[in-house]
Amino acid sequence: MSGAVDLSILKERAEAERMAQSRPAPSSSPAPTGDESADGAGPAVIDVTEIDFEEQIVQRSLQQLVVVDLWAAWAEPSRELSPTLARLAQESGGRWVLARVDVDASPRIAQAFGAQSIPMVIALVGGQPVAAFNGAQPEEQIRGWLDDIFAKAGHLLPESAGAAPEAEPEPDPRMVAAEELMNSGDMDGALDAYRAILALEPDNTEAASIVRNLEFVTRAQAHDPAVVTNAEPGDVDAQLAAADVLLLGQRPEAAFDRVIDVIKVTRDDDRSRARARLLELFDLFDPAEPFVVAARRKLATALY
């Protein structure tokens, strides 16, 4: 994950609620209540709301790794995952803290992280989300996920400031070769190379991101730019092409609105196709970008 979380909607609501009332009691959780960390340095598990999100999650992540558990009482996987995360946090000796967020009580936090399903777990270091996963995971896989975060981002934490820098990992020669193709202008060759890597490594997020971007650019460049003004209102293909051209021209809000307008006036297969295309366009951006968050609200309104 890259880019800072957009806190504006959370800050505004927090400030308004602080003035109107005192902080509400933490909501109930399927996981055990937050105990002290193994070294007694502080709570290993904390419950967070929109009011104290910035303080308890973003600011705290400047000092230690914060793992955010977006949970809900109605989500069966949360009942399995949340207790496991709480126990691992308590065993970590204060190395990291678990911040639990009830998405029903604090929906804007889930919205800021672009949560598509619950539970969702996000790791923050230095005020930035650095990794995430969805759904219940085996304990050993979670331990490996945490170890990987400390290996790649632990140097950003104060406790590691004085440590000798770790050697940079050797670059993947396949990724280097694919990048060279892209830099030389061979977009088709680069796309094939990245797709081949992704076929062998479905979890390679870097290759997946580049494939999405190259597929979009290739498709968008094939459209006639005039489609933006010439597309007939009822021509779904033309309207989707116009959205591509607008996005390629650095006008994401206009691109999203164009597809949302199609969703509003179509049904069945055409609506499903337009919705799928809009979600593809969302995936090209950090889900916390304000214009993505705003477009997701508009999409929800158009659908329901």
mmCIF file of C-alpha atoms in Angstrom:
data_model
loop_
_atom_site.group_PDB
_atom_site.id
_atom_site.type_symbol
_atom_site.label_atom_id
_atom_site.label_comp_id
_atom_site.label_asym_id
_atom_site.label_seq_id
_atom_site.Cartn_x
_atom_site.Cartn_y
_atom_site.Cartn_z
ATOM 1 C CA MET A 1 0.000 0.000 0.000
ATOM 2 C CA SER A 2 1.268 3.458 -0.777
ATOM 3 C CA GLY A 3 0.261 7.015 0.042
ATOM 4 C CA ALA A 4 -1.078 8.556 3.220
ATOM 5 C CA VAL A 5 -4.564 7.850 4.488
ATOM 6 C CA ASP A 6 -6.926 10.764 3.855
ATOM 7 C CA LEU A 7 -7.844 11.922 7.359
ATOM 8 C CA SER A 8 -9.913 14.959 6.456
ATOM 9 C CA ILE A 9 -13.322 13.330 6.822
ATOM 10 C CA LEU A 10 -12.234 11.710 10.076
ATOM 11 C CA LYS A 11 -10.755 14.897 11.527
ATOM 12 C CA GLU A 12 -13.857 16.935 10.742
ATOM 13 C CA ARG A 13 -16.182 14.470 12.374
ATOM 14 C CA ALA A 14 -13.900 14.010 15.387
ATOM 15 C CA GLU A 15 -13.652 17.730 16.019
ATOM 16 C CA ALA A 16 -17.418 18.144 15.749
ATOM 17 C CA GLU A 17 -18.121 15.292 18.128
ATOM 18 C CA ARG A 18 -15.542 16.486 20.659
ATOM 19 C CA MET A 19 -17.351 19.784 20.888
ATOM 20 C CA ALA A 20 -20.798 18.178 21.089
ATOM 21 C CA GLN A 21 -20.136 15.382 23.543
ATOM 22 C CA SER A 22 -17.498 13.508 25.425
ATOM 23 C CA ARG A 23 -15.886 10.481 23.888
ATOM 24 C CA PRO A 24 -18.250 7.462 23.725
ATOM 25 C CA ALA A 25 -17.322 4.223 25.453
ATOM 26 C CA PRO A 26 -15.446 1.726 23.258
ATOM 27 C CA SER A 27 -17.705 -0.708 21.451
ATOM 28 C CA SER A 28 -17.808 -4.379 22.277
ATOM 29 C CA SER A 29 -15.531 -6.668 20.309
ATOM 30 C CA PRO A 30 -15.370 -10.359 19.478
ATOM 31 C CA ALA A 31 -11.733 -10.372 20.539
ATOM 32 C CA PRO A 32 -10.424 -10.372 24.141
ATOM 33 C CA THR A 33 -10.147 -6.930 25.747
ATOM 34 C CA GLY A 34 -6.819 -5.152 25.423
ATOM 35 C CA ASP A 35 -4.359 -6.397 28.031
ATOM 36 C CA GLU A 36 -1.009 -4.908 28.885
ATOM 37 C CA SER A 37 1.819 -5.857 26.571
ATOM 38 C CA ALA A 38 4.184 -8.556 27.770
ATOM 39 C CA ASP A 39 6.752 -6.012 28.951
ATOM 40 C CA GLY A 40 4.155 -3.853 30.714
ATOM 41 C CA ALA A 41 4.959 -0.868 28.504
ATOM 42 C CA GLY A 42 1.328 -0.172 27.632
ATOM 43 C CA PRO A 43 -1.809 -1.684 26.162
ATOM 44 C CA ALA A 44 -1.196 -4.266 23.478
ATOM 45 C CA VAL A 45 -4.765 -3.923 22.175
ATOM 46 C CA ILE A 46 -6.744 -0.699 21.926
ATOM 47 C CA ASP A 47 -10.249 0.063 20.674
ATOM 48 C CA VAL A 48 -10.343 3.063 18.343
ATOM 49 C CA THR A 49 -13.159 5.257 17.040
ATOM 50 C CA GLU A 50 -13.305 8.065 14.498
ATOM 51 C CA ILE A 51 -12.762 10.546 17.324
ATOM 52 C CA ASP A 52 -9.313 9.281 18.343
ATOM 53 C CA PHE A 53 -8.287 7.692 15.026
ATOM 54 C CA GLU A 54 -5.536 10.199 14.271
ATOM 55 C CA GLU A 55 -4.061 10.090 17.775
ATOM 56 C CA GLN A 56 -4.307 6.364 18.428
ATOM 57 C CA ILE A 57 -3.467 5.062 14.962
ATOM 58 C CA VAL A 58 -1.681 7.627 12.797
ATOM 59 C CA GLN A 59 0.342 9.400 15.500
ATOM 60 C CA ARG A 60 1.081 6.184 17.381
ATOM 61 C CA SER A 61 2.427 4.622 14.192
ATOM 62 C CA LEU A 62 5.218 7.213 14.230
ATOM 63 C CA GLN A 63 6.624 5.411 17.289
ATOM 64 C CA GLN A 64 5.676 1.763 16.752
ATOM 65 C CA LEU A 65 4.012 -0.529 14.268
ATOM 66 C CA VAL A 66 0.217 -0.245 14.473
ATOM 67 C CA VAL A 67 -1.907 -3.084 13.106
ATOM 68 C CA VAL A 68 -5.498 -2.005 12.455
ATOM 69 C CA ASP A 69 -8.209 -4.669 12.669
ATOM 70 C CA LEU A 70 -11.362 -3.538 10.849
ATOM 71 C CA TRP A 71 -13.959 -5.907 12.312
ATOM 72 C CA ALA A 72 -17.712 -6.289 12.607
ATOM 73 C CA ALA A 73 -19.880 -8.386 14.887
ATOM 74 C CA TRP A 74 -21.755 -9.786 11.868
ATOM 75 C CA ALA A 75 -18.564 -10.916 10.087
ATOM 76 C CA GLU A 76 -17.917 -14.543 11.006
ATOM 77 C CA PRO A 77 -14.178 -14.404 10.064
ATOM 78 C CA SER A 78 -13.721 -11.572 12.599
ATOM 79 C CA ARG A 79 -14.577 -13.970 15.422
ATOM 80 C CA GLU A 80 -11.651 -16.137 14.368
ATOM 81 C CA LEU A 81 -9.162 -13.463 13.364
ATOM 82 C CA SER A 82 -9.539 -10.813 16.095
ATOM 83 C CA PRO A 83 -8.620 -13.059 19.064
ATOM 84 C CA THR A 84 -5.570 -14.347 17.178
ATOM 85 C CA LEU A 85 -4.367 -10.810 16.466
ATOM 86 C CA ALA A 86 -4.951 -9.781 20.086
ATOM 87 C CA ARG A 87 -2.929 -12.711 21.417
ATOM 88 C CA LEU A 88 -0.050 -12.050 19.007
ATOM 89 C CA ALA A 89 -0.028 -8.370 20.016
ATOM 90 C CA GLN A 90 0.143 -9.308 23.701
ATOM 91 C CA GLU A 91 3.001 -11.719 22.982
ATOM 92 C CA SER A 92 4.975 -9.125 21.005
ATOM 93 C CA GLY A 93 6.325 -7.381 24.106
ATOM 94 C CA GLY A 94 5.253 -3.947 22.918
ATOM 95 C CA ARG A 95 6.875 -4.353 19.529
ATOM 96 C CA TRP A 96 3.530 -3.542 17.918
ATOM 97 C CA VAL A 97 0.022 -2.600 18.984
ATOM 98 C CA LEU A 98 -3.337 -3.823 17.720
ATOM 99 C CA ALA A 99 -5.915 -1.083 17.048
ATOM 100 C CA ARG A 100 -9.413 -2.531 16.702
ATOM 101 C CA VAL A 101 -12.091 -0.615 14.801
ATOM 102 C CA ASP A 102 -15.761 -1.599 14.792
ATOM 103 C CA VAL A 103 -16.716 -0.624 11.241
ATOM 104 C CA ASP A 104 -20.402 -0.349 12.135
ATOM 105 C CA ALA A 105 -19.606 2.235 14.828
ATOM 106 C CA SER A 106 -16.861 3.974 12.801
ATOM 107 C CA PRO A 107 -17.673 3.490 9.099
ATOM 108 C CA ARG A 108 -15.532 6.401 7.940
ATOM 109 C CA ILE A 109 -12.351 4.661 9.066
ATOM 110 C CA ALA A 110 -13.199 1.678 6.881
ATOM 111 C CA GLN A 111 -14.027 4.112 4.083
ATOM 112 C CA ALA A 112 -10.680 5.907 4.464
ATOM 113 C CA PHE A 113 -8.856 2.607 4.072
ATOM 114 C CA GLY A 114 -11.001 1.627 1.084
ATOM 115 C CA ALA A 115 -12.179 -1.577 2.774
ATOM 116 C CA GLN A 116 -13.965 -3.864 0.315
ATOM 117 C CA SER A 117 -14.648 -6.678 2.777
ATOM 118 C CA ILE A 118 -14.533 -7.322 6.521
ATOM 119 C CA PRO A 119 -12.343 -8.189 8.292
ATOM 120 C CA MET A 120 -9.518 -6.168 6.807
ATOM 121 C CA VAL A 121 -6.140 -5.764 8.519
ATOM 122 C CA ILE A 122 -3.805 -2.847 7.746
ATOM 123 C CA ALA A 123 -0.301 -2.193 9.050
ATOM 124 C CA LEU A 124 0.854 1.408 9.529
ATOM 125 C CA VAL A 125 4.416 2.622 9.977
ATOM 126 C CA GLY A 126 5.385 6.286 10.113
ATOM 127 C CA GLY A 127 1.799 7.399 9.518
ATOM 128 C CA GLN A 128 1.560 5.393 6.304
ATOM 129 C CA PRO A 129 -0.226 2.126 5.482
ATOM 130 C CA VAL A 130 2.477 -0.297 4.357
ATOM 131 C CA ALA A 131 0.670 -3.652 4.051
ATOM 132 C CA ALA A 132 -2.796 -5.165 4.325
ATOM 133 C CA PHE A 133 -4.776 -8.357 3.975
ATOM 134 C CA ASN A 134 -8.448 -9.374 3.972
ATOM 135 C CA GLY A 135 -10.200 -12.215 5.740
ATOM 136 C CA ALA A 136 -9.105 -14.655 8.412
ATOM 137 C CA GLN A 137 -5.555 -15.974 7.996
ATOM 138 C CA PRO A 138 -3.671 -18.821 9.741
ATOM 139 C CA GLU A 139 -1.546 -17.717 12.679
ATOM 140 C CA GLU A 140 1.729 -18.713 11.027
ATOM 141 C CA GLN A 141 0.845 -16.699 7.944
ATOM 142 C CA ILE A 142 0.110 -13.652 10.095
ATOM 143 C CA ARG A 143 3.453 -14.082 11.890
ATOM 144 C CA GLY A 144 5.220 -14.213 8.535
ATOM 145 C CA TRP A 145 3.315 -11.127 7.383
ATOM 146 C CA LEU A 146 4.456 -9.214 10.492
ATOM 147 C CA ASP A 147 8.060 -10.383 10.094
ATOM 148 C CA ASP A 148 8.022 -9.180 6.487
ATOM 149 C CA ILE A 149 6.759 -5.752 7.561
ATOM 150 C CA PHE A 150 9.514 -5.353 10.150
ATOM 151 C CA ALA A 151 12.100 -6.512 7.608
ATOM 152 C CA LYS A 152 10.985 -4.016 4.973
ATOM 153 C CA ALA A 153 9.721 -1.051 7.029
ATOM 154 C CA GLY A 154 11.176 -1.543 10.514
ATOM 155 C CA HIS A 155 13.964 0.951 9.800
ATOM 156 C CA LEU A 156 11.322 3.704 9.801
ATOM 157 C CA LEU A 157 10.563 3.116 13.480
ATOM 158 C CA PRO A 158 12.497 5.035 16.176
ATOM 159 C CA GLU A 159 13.739 1.871 17.863
ATOM 160 C CA SER A 160 15.607 0.997 14.684
ATOM 161 C CA ALA A 161 17.050 4.452 14.028
ATOM 162 C CA GLY A 162 20.480 3.568 15.415
ATOM 163 C CA ALA A 163 20.689 0.150 13.852
ATOM 164 C CA ALA A 164 22.882 -0.548 10.882
ATOM 165 C CA PRO A 165 20.915 -0.332 7.637
ATOM 166 C CA GLU A 166 19.990 -3.653 6.146
ATOM 167 C CA ALA A 167 21.427 -4.549 2.793
ATOM 168 C CA GLU A 168 19.113 -3.831 -0.101
ATOM 169 C CA PRO A 169 17.637 -7.035 -1.500
ATOM 170 C CA GLU A 170 18.875 -8.083 -4.905
ATOM 171 C CA PRO A 171 16.481 -6.904 -7.630
ATOM 172 C CA ASP A 172 14.428 -9.566 -9.364
ATOM 173 C CA PRO A 173 16.061 -9.956 -12.814
ATOM 174 C CA ARG A 174 12.634 -10.649 -14.369
ATOM 175 C CA MET A 175 11.267 -7.367 -13.036
ATOM 176 C CA VAL A 176 14.388 -5.549 -14.198
ATOM 177 C CA ALA A 177 14.033 -6.998 -17.707
ATOM 178 C CA ALA A 178 10.341 -6.078 -17.847
ATOM 179 C CA GLU A 179 11.100 -2.538 -16.690
ATOM 180 C CA GLU A 180 13.771 -2.189 -19.372
ATOM 181 C CA LEU A 181 11.214 -3.168 -22.010
ATOM 182 C CA MET A 182 8.817 -0.565 -20.668
ATOM 183 C CA ASN A 183 11.499 2.145 -20.563
ATOM 184 C CA SER A 184 12.455 1.357 -24.147
ATOM 185 C CA GLY A 185 8.884 1.949 -25.265
ATOM 186 C CA ASP A 186 7.989 -1.697 -25.882
ATOM 187 C CA MET A 187 4.739 -1.591 -23.903
ATOM 188 C CA ASP A 188 3.367 -4.822 -25.374
ATOM 189 C CA GLY A 189 6.557 -6.696 -24.540
ATOM 190 C CA ALA A 190 6.654 -5.220 -21.049
ATOM 191 C CA LEU A 191 3.017 -6.130 -20.445
ATOM 192 C CA ASP A 192 3.640 -9.722 -21.535
ATOM 193 C CA ALA A 193 6.679 -9.917 -19.252
ATOM 194 C CA TYR A 194 4.831 -8.597 -16.211
ATOM 195 C CA ARG A 195 1.875 -10.892 -16.923
ATOM 196 C CA ALA A 196 4.245 -13.868 -17.034
ATOM 197 C CA ILE A 197 5.633 -12.920 -13.616
ATOM 198 C CA LEU A 198 2.127 -12.502 -12.235
ATOM 199 C CA ALA A 199 1.060 -15.897 -13.597
ATOM 200 C CA LEU A 200 3.855 -17.534 -11.592
ATOM 201 C CA GLU A 201 3.443 -15.271 -8.545
ATOM 202 C CA PRO A 202 -0.211 -14.208 -8.117
ATOM 203 C CA ASP A 203 0.703 -12.393 -4.871
ATOM 204 C CA ASN A 204 3.318 -10.177 -6.538
ATOM 205 C CA THR A 205 1.618 -6.847 -5.808
ATOM 206 C CA GLU A 206 4.169 -4.781 -7.724
ATOM 207 C CA ALA A 207 3.714 -6.787 -10.914
ATOM 208 C CA ALA A 208 -0.077 -6.742 -10.466
ATOM 209 C CA SER A 209 -0.109 -2.958 -10.089
ATOM 210 C CA ILE A 210 2.051 -2.434 -13.174
ATOM 211 C CA VAL A 211 -0.109 -4.817 -15.225
ATOM 212 C CA ARG A 212 -3.248 -2.880 -14.249
ATOM 213 C CA ASN A 213 -1.658 0.400 -15.221
ATOM 214 C CA LEU A 214 -0.218 -0.833 -18.506
ATOM 215 C CA GLU A 215 -3.514 -2.472 -19.491
ATOM 216 C CA PHE A 216 -5.319 0.765 -18.793
ATOM 217 C CA VAL A 217 -2.843 2.955 -20.690
ATOM 218 C CA THR A 218 -2.853 0.590 -23.685
ATOM 219 C CA ARG A 219 -6.650 0.583 -23.797
ATOM 220 C CA ALA A 220 -7.018 4.332 -23.249
ATOM 221 C CA GLN A 221 -4.473 5.277 -25.915
ATOM 222 C CA ALA A 222 -6.397 3.219 -28.472
ATOM 223 C CA HIS A 223 -9.491 5.445 -28.130
ATOM 224 C CA ASP A 224 -10.179 8.493 -30.269
ATOM 225 C CA PRO A 225 -9.934 11.477 -27.865
ATOM 226 C CA ALA A 226 -12.971 12.976 -29.614
ATOM 227 C CA VAL A 227 -15.124 10.315 -27.965
ATOM 228 C CA VAL A 228 -15.297 12.542 -24.884
ATOM 229 C CA THR A 229 -17.531 14.994 -26.736
ATOM 230 C CA ASN A 230 -18.988 12.706 -29.416
ATOM 231 C CA ALA A 231 -20.210 9.778 -27.288
ATOM 232 C CA GLU A 232 -23.974 9.302 -27.437
ATOM 233 C CA PRO A 233 -25.653 9.169 -24.004
ATOM 234 C CA GLY A 234 -27.007 5.664 -24.587
ATOM 235 C CA ASP A 235 -23.792 4.213 -26.071
ATOM 236 C CA VAL A 236 -22.245 2.353 -23.129
ATOM 237 C CA ASP A 237 -19.029 1.409 -24.955
ATOM 238 C CA ALA A 238 -18.471 4.996 -26.064
ATOM 239 C CA GLN A 239 -19.119 6.357 -22.580
ATOM 240 C CA LEU A 240 -16.637 3.909 -21.039
ATOM 241 C CA ALA A 241 -14.085 4.866 -23.691
ATOM 242 C CA ALA A 242 -14.663 8.533 -22.856
ATOM 243 C CA ALA A 243 -13.984 7.781 -19.190
ATOM 244 C CA ASP A 244 -10.669 6.156 -20.163
ATOM 245 C CA VAL A 245 -9.657 9.222 -22.169
ATOM 246 C CA LEU A 246 -10.593 11.570 -19.322
ATOM 247 C CA LEU A 247 -8.579 9.529 -16.834
ATOM 248 C CA LEU A 248 -5.584 9.377 -19.161
ATOM 249 C CA GLY A 249 -5.827 13.162 -19.317
ATOM 250 C CA GLN A 250 -5.493 13.387 -15.504
ATOM 251 C CA ARG A 251 -9.191 14.105 -14.904
ATOM 252 C CA PRO A 252 -10.196 11.262 -12.559
ATOM 253 C CA GLU A 253 -13.264 12.978 -11.077
ATOM 254 C CA ALA A 254 -14.731 13.564 -14.547
ATOM 255 C CA ALA A 255 -13.871 9.999 -15.588
ATOM 256 C CA PHE A 256 -15.551 8.482 -12.537
ATOM 257 C CA ASP A 257 -18.634 10.685 -12.962
ATOM 258 C CA ARG A 258 -18.950 9.607 -16.599
ATOM 259 C CA VAL A 259 -19.123 5.916 -15.608
ATOM 260 C CA ILE A 260 -21.418 6.597 -12.644
ATOM 261 C CA ASP A 261 -23.823 8.386 -14.989
ATOM 262 C CA VAL A 262 -23.889 5.228 -17.131
ATOM 263 C CA ILE A 263 -24.640 3.108 -14.064
ATOM 264 C CA LYS A 264 -27.561 5.371 -13.157
ATOM 265 C CA VAL A 265 -29.355 4.889 -16.478
ATOM 266 C CA THR A 266 -28.541 1.243 -17.321
ATOM 267 C CA ARG A 267 -29.676 -2.134 -16.067
ATOM 268 C CA ASP A 268 -28.567 -5.779 -16.069
ATOM 269 C CA ASP A 269 -25.451 -6.570 -18.140
ATOM 270 C CA ASP A 270 -24.723 -2.979 -19.151
ATOM 271 C CA ARG A 271 -24.882 -1.805 -15.545
ATOM 272 C CA SER A 272 -22.706 -4.707 -14.364
ATOM 273 C CA ARG A 273 -20.163 -3.952 -17.072
ATOM 274 C CA ALA A 274 -20.035 -0.263 -16.171
ATOM 275 C CA ARG A 275 -19.674 -1.049 -12.464
ATOM 276 C CA ALA A 276 -16.841 -3.499 -13.161
ATOM 277 C CA ARG A 277 -15.039 -0.876 -15.264
ATOM 278 C CA LEU A 278 -15.401 1.738 -12.520
ATOM 279 C CA LEU A 279 -13.901 -0.632 -9.950
ATOM 280 C CA GLU A 280 -10.994 -1.247 -12.344
ATOM 281 C CA LEU A 281 -10.385 2.499 -12.536
ATOM 282 C CA PHE A 282 -10.531 2.791 -8.735
ATOM 283 C CA ASP A 283 -7.783 0.152 -8.494
ATOM 284 C CA LEU A 284 -5.388 2.464 -10.329
ATOM 285 C CA PHE A 285 -5.308 4.793 -7.293
ATOM 286 C CA ASP A 286 -4.662 4.770 -3.588
ATOM 287 C CA PRO A 287 -8.103 3.911 -2.143
ATOM 288 C CA ALA A 288 -7.719 6.741 0.386
ATOM 289 C CA GLU A 289 -7.463 9.439 -2.311
ATOM 290 C CA PRO A 290 -10.282 11.938 -1.637
ATOM 291 C CA PHE A 291 -11.623 11.734 -5.184
ATOM 292 C CA VAL A 292 -11.782 7.918 -4.933
ATOM 293 C CA VAL A 293 -13.600 8.086 -1.595
ATOM 294 C CA ALA A 294 -16.067 10.618 -3.044
ATOM 295 C CA ALA A 295 -16.651 8.497 -6.141
ATOM 296 C CA ARG A 296 -17.320 5.407 -4.032
ATOM 297 C CA ARG A 297 -20.040 7.353 -2.205
ATOM 298 C CA LYS A 298 -21.590 8.336 -5.539
ATOM 299 C CA LEU A 299 -21.410 4.730 -6.739
ATOM 300 C CA ALA A 300 -23.229 3.509 -3.640
ATOM 301 C CA THR A 301 -25.955 6.092 -4.202
ATOM 302 C CA ALA A 302 -26.294 5.147 -7.876
ATOM 303 C CA LEU A 303 -26.602 1.463 -7.063
ATOM 304 C CA TYR A 304 -28.982 1.689 -4.136
#
